[in-house]
Amino acid sequence: MTSFPTNAIIAITYRCNSRCLTCDIWKKKPRKEVSPSLYKKLPSSLKDINLTGGEPFLRNDLPEIVRMIKKTCPYARIIINTNGLLPQKIITITQEILKIEPRVALRISLDGLNKTHDKMRGIKGAFQKALATIEGLKKTTIKDLGISFTLTNQNTDQLLKVYKFTKENNLQLSLTLATSSDIYFGKNKEGLRPKFDTKTNDCFSLLIKKYFQSQQPKDWFRGWFANSLKDYLKTQKRPFPCLAALGFFYLDPQGNLFTCHLKNWLLGNLTKQSFRQIWNSVKRKQYQKRVNLCNDCWMICTAKNSINNNLIRVIPQVLINKLKYIL
């Protein structure tokens, strides 16, 4: 019997009001998006759902989408990603969503402080709007609020500054590298990654040290992930094989279901097929072999399955590093 996945990235729109250097979604032509009712077809096995775009808050029916997902996948943790460019709208809609799902998490993109963030996002005043969004959300009942930082050759010096900002404001920090994708971010985005030189190594090493010196066990695992990301930047090899099309999938705004959001490996379309039909297809099983050999990314949203499946290896590494920084 085929087991169903536990993790998913679901893009609910490709409409976007940002002009990011690391992402070309805003260049996509507008297309009709699926209605909230489509999400009835998601598997109830999902435990971690990343709602993204484009900009999710451009969909006025976002609360209804969350309501449908909550009903279909009652055990799932729902994370919504936003660029924070619409402070009042984001705050108002989030308050509606919190009535539906009090556990919902939000991640606001922040790729540096002040003018650096504005440059990375291609929008003048983007940093101030992100700050207004963060401050407004902190006044709501949301308990899981954080920052998403995409590392490039143009903001390496901002990483530790953003880390400090998150600690001062009691925010989570999610770290990723600029990554290419034919169906999502766009082509040639890997060229924006910083070179693995002394400056980059020192930056990562200091961040890792800060995480392991923390008294919070969650920070130790973040230190482990930051260290694994540093190694990936250096070697271009994942520490564990990818589990896309096994424990993870990507769903686009038109109902197309892919192995992940980086590869144009289409499994089927939920508007025409049931999830079970797609997941039990020969095509999915064939793609699994290719996925297993892929090293095109190492990001937490797609790596969770791999990490959880290898905790027997990860936990000792975390504890050894913790001891190293204590001694």
mmCIF file with all atom_site columns, N, CA, C and O in Angstrom, residues 112-136:
data_model
loop_
_atom_site.group_PDB
_atom_site.id
_atom_site.type_symbol
_atom_site.label_atom_id
_atom_site.label_alt_id
_atom_site.label_comp_id
_atom_site.label_asym_id
_atom_site.label_entity_id
_atom_site.label_seq_id
_atom_site.pdbx_PDB_ins_code
_atom_site.Cartn_x
_atom_site.Cartn_y
_atom_site.Cartn_z
_atom_site.occupancy
_atom_site.B_iso_or_equiv
_atom_site.pdbx_formal_charge
_atom_site.auth_seq_id
_atom_site.auth_comp_id
_atom_site.auth_asym_id
_atom_site.auth_atom_id
_atom_site.pdbx_PDB_model_num
ATOM 1   N N  . GLY A 1 112 ? 17.607 41.639 4.252  1.00 0.00 ? 112 GLY A N  1
ATOM 2   C CA . GLY A 1 112 ? 18.586 42.612 4.700  1.00 0.00 ? 112 GLY A CA 1
ATOM 3   C C  . GLY A 1 112 ? 17.862 43.761 5.369  1.00 0.00 ? 112 GLY A C  1
ATOM 4   O O  . GLY A 1 112 ? 16.632 43.792 5.431  1.00 0.00 ? 112 GLY A O  1
ATOM 5   N N  . LEU A 1 113 ? 18.620 44.708 5.861  1.00 0.00 ? 113 LEU A N  1
ATOM 6   C CA . LEU A 1 113 ? 18.043 45.870 6.516  1.00 0.00 ? 113 LEU A CA 1
ATOM 7   C C  . LEU A 1 113 ? 18.058 47.069 5.571  1.00 0.00 ? 113 LEU A C  1
ATOM 8   O O  . LEU A 1 113 ? 18.933 47.190 4.708  1.00 0.00 ? 113 LEU A O  1
ATOM 9   N N  . ASN A 1 114 ? 17.052 47.918 5.728  1.00 0.00 ? 114 ASN A N  1
ATOM 10  C CA . ASN A 1 114 ? 16.983 49.194 5.013  1.00 0.00 ? 114 ASN A CA 1
ATOM 11  C C  . ASN A 1 114 ? 17.108 49.051 3.491  1.00 0.00 ? 114 ASN A C  1
ATOM 12  O O  . ASN A 1 114 ? 16.372 48.291 2.879  1.00 0.00 ? 114 ASN A O  1
ATOM 13  N N  . LYS A 1 115 ? 18.077 49.751 2.878  1.00 0.00 ? 115 LYS A N  1
ATOM 14  C CA . LYS A 1 115 ? 18.173 49.810 1.419  1.00 0.00 ? 115 LYS A CA 1
ATOM 15  C C  . LYS A 1 115 ? 18.531 48.462 0.787  1.00 0.00 ? 115 LYS A C  1
ATOM 16  O O  . LYS A 1 115 ? 18.185 48.212 -0.367 1.00 0.00 ? 115 LYS A O  1
ATOM 17  N N  . THR A 1 116 ? 19.214 47.602 1.549  1.00 0.00 ? 116 THR A N  1
ATOM 18  C CA . THR A 1 116 ? 19.565 46.281 0.997  1.00 0.00 ? 116 THR A CA 1
ATOM 19  C C  . THR A 1 116 ? 18.301 45.494 0.684  1.00 0.00 ? 116 THR A C  1
ATOM 20  O O  . THR A 1 116 ? 18.170 44.891 -0.392 1.00 0.00 ? 116 THR A O  1
ATOM 21  N N  . HIS A 1 117 ? 17.357 45.488 1.617  1.00 0.00 ? 117 HIS A N  1
ATOM 22  C CA . HIS A 1 117 ? 16.105 44.763 1.380  1.00 0.00 ? 117 HIS A CA 1
ATOM 23  C C  . HIS A 1 117 ? 15.344 45.382 0.215  1.00 0.00 ? 117 HIS A C  1
ATOM 24  O O  . HIS A 1 117 ? 14.805 44.658 -0.639 1.00 0.00 ? 117 HIS A O  1
ATOM 25  N N  . ASP A 1 118 ? 15.282 46.699 0.157  1.00 0.00 ? 118 ASP A N  1
ATOM 26  C CA . ASP A 1 118 ? 14.591 47.373 -0.947 1.00 0.00 ? 118 ASP A CA 1
ATOM 27  C C  . ASP A 1 118 ? 15.190 46.961 -2.292 1.00 0.00 ? 118 ASP A C  1
ATOM 28  O O  . ASP A 1 118 ? 14.462 46.704 -3.259 1.00 0.00 ? 118 ASP A O  1
ATOM 29  N N  . LYS A 1 119 ? 16.511 46.879 -2.344 1.00 0.00 ? 119 LYS A N  1
ATOM 30  C CA . LYS A 1 119 ? 17.189 46.500 -3.585 1.00 0.00 ? 119 LYS A CA 1
ATOM 31  C C  . LYS A 1 119 ? 16.889 45.054 -3.945 1.00 0.00 ? 119 LYS A C  1
ATOM 32  O O  . LYS A 1 119 ? 16.607 44.734 -5.113 1.00 0.00 ? 119 LYS A O  1
ATOM 33  N N  . MET A 1 120 ? 16.952 44.161 -2.970 1.00 0.00 ? 120 MET A N  1
ATOM 34  C CA . MET A 1 120 ? 16.710 42.739 -3.223 1.00 0.00 ? 120 MET A CA 1
ATOM 35  C C  . MET A 1 120 ? 15.273 42.502 -3.681 1.00 0.00 ? 120 MET A C  1
ATOM 36  O O  . MET A 1 120 ? 15.010 41.629 -4.507 1.00 0.00 ? 120 MET A O  1
ATOM 37  N N  . ARG A 1 121 ? 14.337 43.277 -3.130 1.00 0.00 ? 121 ARG A N  1
ATOM 38  C CA . ARG A 1 121 ? 12.913 43.096 -3.463 1.00 0.00 ? 121 ARG A CA 1
ATOM 39  C C  . ARG A 1 121 ? 12.463 43.962 -4.628 1.00 0.00 ? 121 ARG A C  1
ATOM 40  O O  . ARG A 1 121 ? 11.349 43.817 -5.119 1.00 0.00 ? 121 ARG A O  1
ATOM 41  N N  . GLY A 1 122 ? 13.309 44.894 -5.063 1.00 0.00 ? 122 GLY A N  1
ATOM 42  C CA . GLY A 1 122 ? 12.980 45.717 -6.229 1.00 0.00 ? 122 GLY A CA 1
ATOM 43  C C  . GLY A 1 122 ? 11.874 46.717 -5.983 1.00 0.00 ? 122 GLY A C  1
ATOM 44  O O  . GLY A 1 122 ? 11.245 47.209 -6.931 1.00 0.00 ? 122 GLY A O  1
ATOM 45  N N  . ILE A 1 123 ? 11.618 47.029 -4.713 1.00 0.00 ? 123 ILE A N  1
ATOM 46  C CA . ILE A 1 123 ? 10.531 47.944 -4.359 1.00 0.00 ? 123 ILE A CA 1
ATOM 47  C C  . ILE A 1 123 ? 11.044 48.979 -3.357 1.00 0.00 ? 123 ILE A C  1
ATOM 48  O O  . ILE A 1 123 ? 11.511 48.617 -2.271 1.00 0.00 ? 123 ILE A O  1
ATOM 49  N N  . LYS A 1 124 ? 10.938 50.254 -3.694 1.00 0.00 ? 124 LYS A N  1
ATOM 50  C CA . LYS A 1 124 ? 11.335 51.309 -2.776 1.00 0.00 ? 124 LYS A CA 1
ATOM 51  C C  . LYS A 1 124 ? 10.380 51.320 -1.584 1.00 0.00 ? 124 LYS A C  1
ATOM 52  O O  . LYS A 1 124 ? 9.162  51.287 -1.746 1.00 0.00 ? 124 LYS A O  1
ATOM 53  N N  . GLY A 1 125 ? 10.942 51.334 -0.376 1.00 0.00 ? 125 GLY A N  1
ATOM 54  C CA . GLY A 1 125 ? 10.133 51.345 0.825  1.00 0.00 ? 125 GLY A CA 1
ATOM 55  C C  . GLY A 1 125 ? 9.702  49.967 1.295  1.00 0.00 ? 125 GLY A C  1
ATOM 56  O O  . GLY A 1 125 ? 8.939  49.841 2.260  1.00 0.00 ? 125 GLY A O  1
ATOM 57  N N  . ALA A 1 126 ? 10.210 48.912 0.645  1.00 0.00 ? 126 ALA A N  1
ATOM 58  C CA . ALA A 1 126 ? 9.824  47.543 1.010  1.00 0.00 ? 126 ALA A CA 1
ATOM 59  C C  . ALA A 1 126 ? 10.198 47.221 2.454  1.00 0.00 ? 126 ALA A C  1
ATOM 60  O O  . ALA A 1 126 ? 9.447  46.544 3.163  1.00 0.00 ? 126 ALA A O  1
ATOM 61  N N  . PHE A 1 127 ? 11.348 47.705 2.898  1.00 0.00 ? 127 PHE A N  1
ATOM 62  C CA . PHE A 1 127 ? 11.806 47.405 4.259  1.00 0.00 ? 127 PHE A CA 1
ATOM 63  C C  . PHE A 1 127 ? 10.856 48.002 5.291  1.00 0.00 ? 127 PHE A C  1
ATOM 64  O O  . PHE A 1 127 ? 10.462 47.329 6.252  1.00 0.00 ? 127 PHE A O  1
ATOM 65  N N  . GLN A 1 128 ? 10.476 49.250 5.100  1.00 0.00 ? 128 GLN A N  1
ATOM 66  C CA . GLN A 1 128 ? 9.580  49.904 6.057  1.00 0.00 ? 128 GLN A CA 1
ATOM 67  C C  . GLN A 1 128 ? 8.210  49.226 6.082  1.00 0.00 ? 128 GLN A C  1
ATOM 68  O O  . GLN A 1 128 ? 7.584  49.105 7.142  1.00 0.00 ? 128 GLN A O  1
ATOM 69  N N  . LYS A 1 129 ? 7.755  48.764 4.933  1.00 0.00 ? 129 LYS A N  1
ATOM 70  C CA . LYS A 1 129 ? 6.468  48.065 4.885  1.00 0.00 ? 129 LYS A CA 1
ATOM 71  C C  . LYS A 1 129 ? 6.565  46.707 5.584  1.00 0.00 ? 129 LYS A C  1
ATOM 72  O O  . LYS A 1 129 ? 5.631  46.296 6.277  1.00 0.00 ? 129 LYS A O  1
ATOM 73  N N  . ALA A 1 130 ? 7.695  46.033 5.410  1.00 0.00 ? 130 ALA A N  1
ATOM 74  C CA . ALA A 1 130 ? 7.897  44.751 6.101  1.00 0.00 ? 130 ALA A CA 1
ATOM 75  C C  . ALA A 1 130 ? 7.896  44.972 7.617  1.00 0.00 ? 130 ALA A C  1
ATOM 76  O O  . ALA A 1 130 ? 7.306  44.195 8.370  1.00 0.00 ? 130 ALA A O  1
ATOM 77  N N  . LEU A 1 131 ? 8.565  46.053 8.063  1.00 0.00 ? 131 LEU A N  1
ATOM 78  C CA . LEU A 1 131 ? 8.581  46.381 9.499  1.00 0.00 ? 131 LEU A CA 1
ATOM 79  C C  . LEU A 1 131 ? 7.175  46.658 10.026 1.00 0.00 ? 131 LEU A C  1
ATOM 80  O O  . LEU A 1 131 ? 6.800  46.199 11.116 1.00 0.00 ? 131 LEU A O  1
ATOM 81  N N  . ALA A 1 132 ? 6.399  47.400 9.236  1.00 0.00 ? 132 ALA A N  1
ATOM 82  C CA . ALA A 1 132 ? 5.029  47.713 9.654  1.00 0.00 ? 132 ALA A CA 1
ATOM 83  C C  . ALA A 1 132 ? 4.190  46.445 9.755  1.00 0.00 ? 132 ALA A C  1
ATOM 84  O O  . ALA A 1 132 ? 3.367  46.307 10.669 1.00 0.00 ? 132 ALA A O  1
ATOM 85  N N  . THR A 1 133 ? 4.410  45.520 8.835  1.00 0.00 ? 133 THR A N  1
ATOM 86  C CA . THR A 1 133 ? 3.698  44.246 8.864  1.00 0.00 ? 133 THR A CA 1
ATOM 87  C C  . THR A 1 133 ? 4.071  43.458 10.111 1.00 0.00 ? 133 THR A C  1
ATOM 88  O O  . THR A 1 133 ? 3.205  42.917 10.812 1.00 0.00 ? 133 THR A O  1
ATOM 89  N N  . ILE A 1 134 ? 5.364  43.389 10.400 1.00 0.00 ? 134 ILE A N  1
ATOM 90  C CA . ILE A 1 134 ? 5.838  42.652 11.583 1.00 0.00 ? 134 ILE A CA 1
ATOM 91  C C  . ILE A 1 134 ? 5.266  43.254 12.861 1.00 0.00 ? 134 ILE A C  1
ATOM 92  O O  . ILE A 1 134 ? 4.754  42.544 13.727 1.00 0.00 ? 134 ILE A O  1
ATOM 93  N N  . GLU A 1 135 ? 5.357  44.561 12.977 1.00 0.00 ? 135 GLU A N  1
ATOM 94  C CA . GLU A 1 135 ? 4.867  45.230 14.187 1.00 0.00 ? 135 GLU A CA 1
ATOM 95  C C  . GLU A 1 135 ? 3.363  45.040 14.350 1.00 0.00 ? 135 GLU A C  1
ATOM 96  O O  . GLU A 1 135 ? 2.867  44.821 15.462 1.00 0.00 ? 135 GLU A O  1
ATOM 97  N N  . GLY A 1 136 ? 2.623  45.115 13.250 1.00 0.00 ? 136 GLY A N  1
ATOM 98  C CA . GLY A 1 136 ? 1.183  44.921 13.320 1.00 0.00 ? 136 GLY A CA 1
ATOM 99  C C  . GLY A 1 136 ? 0.809  43.501 13.699 1.00 0.00 ? 136 GLY A C  1
ATOM 100 O O  . GLY A 1 136 ? -0.104 43.279 14.503 1.00 0.00 ? 136 GLY A O  1
#
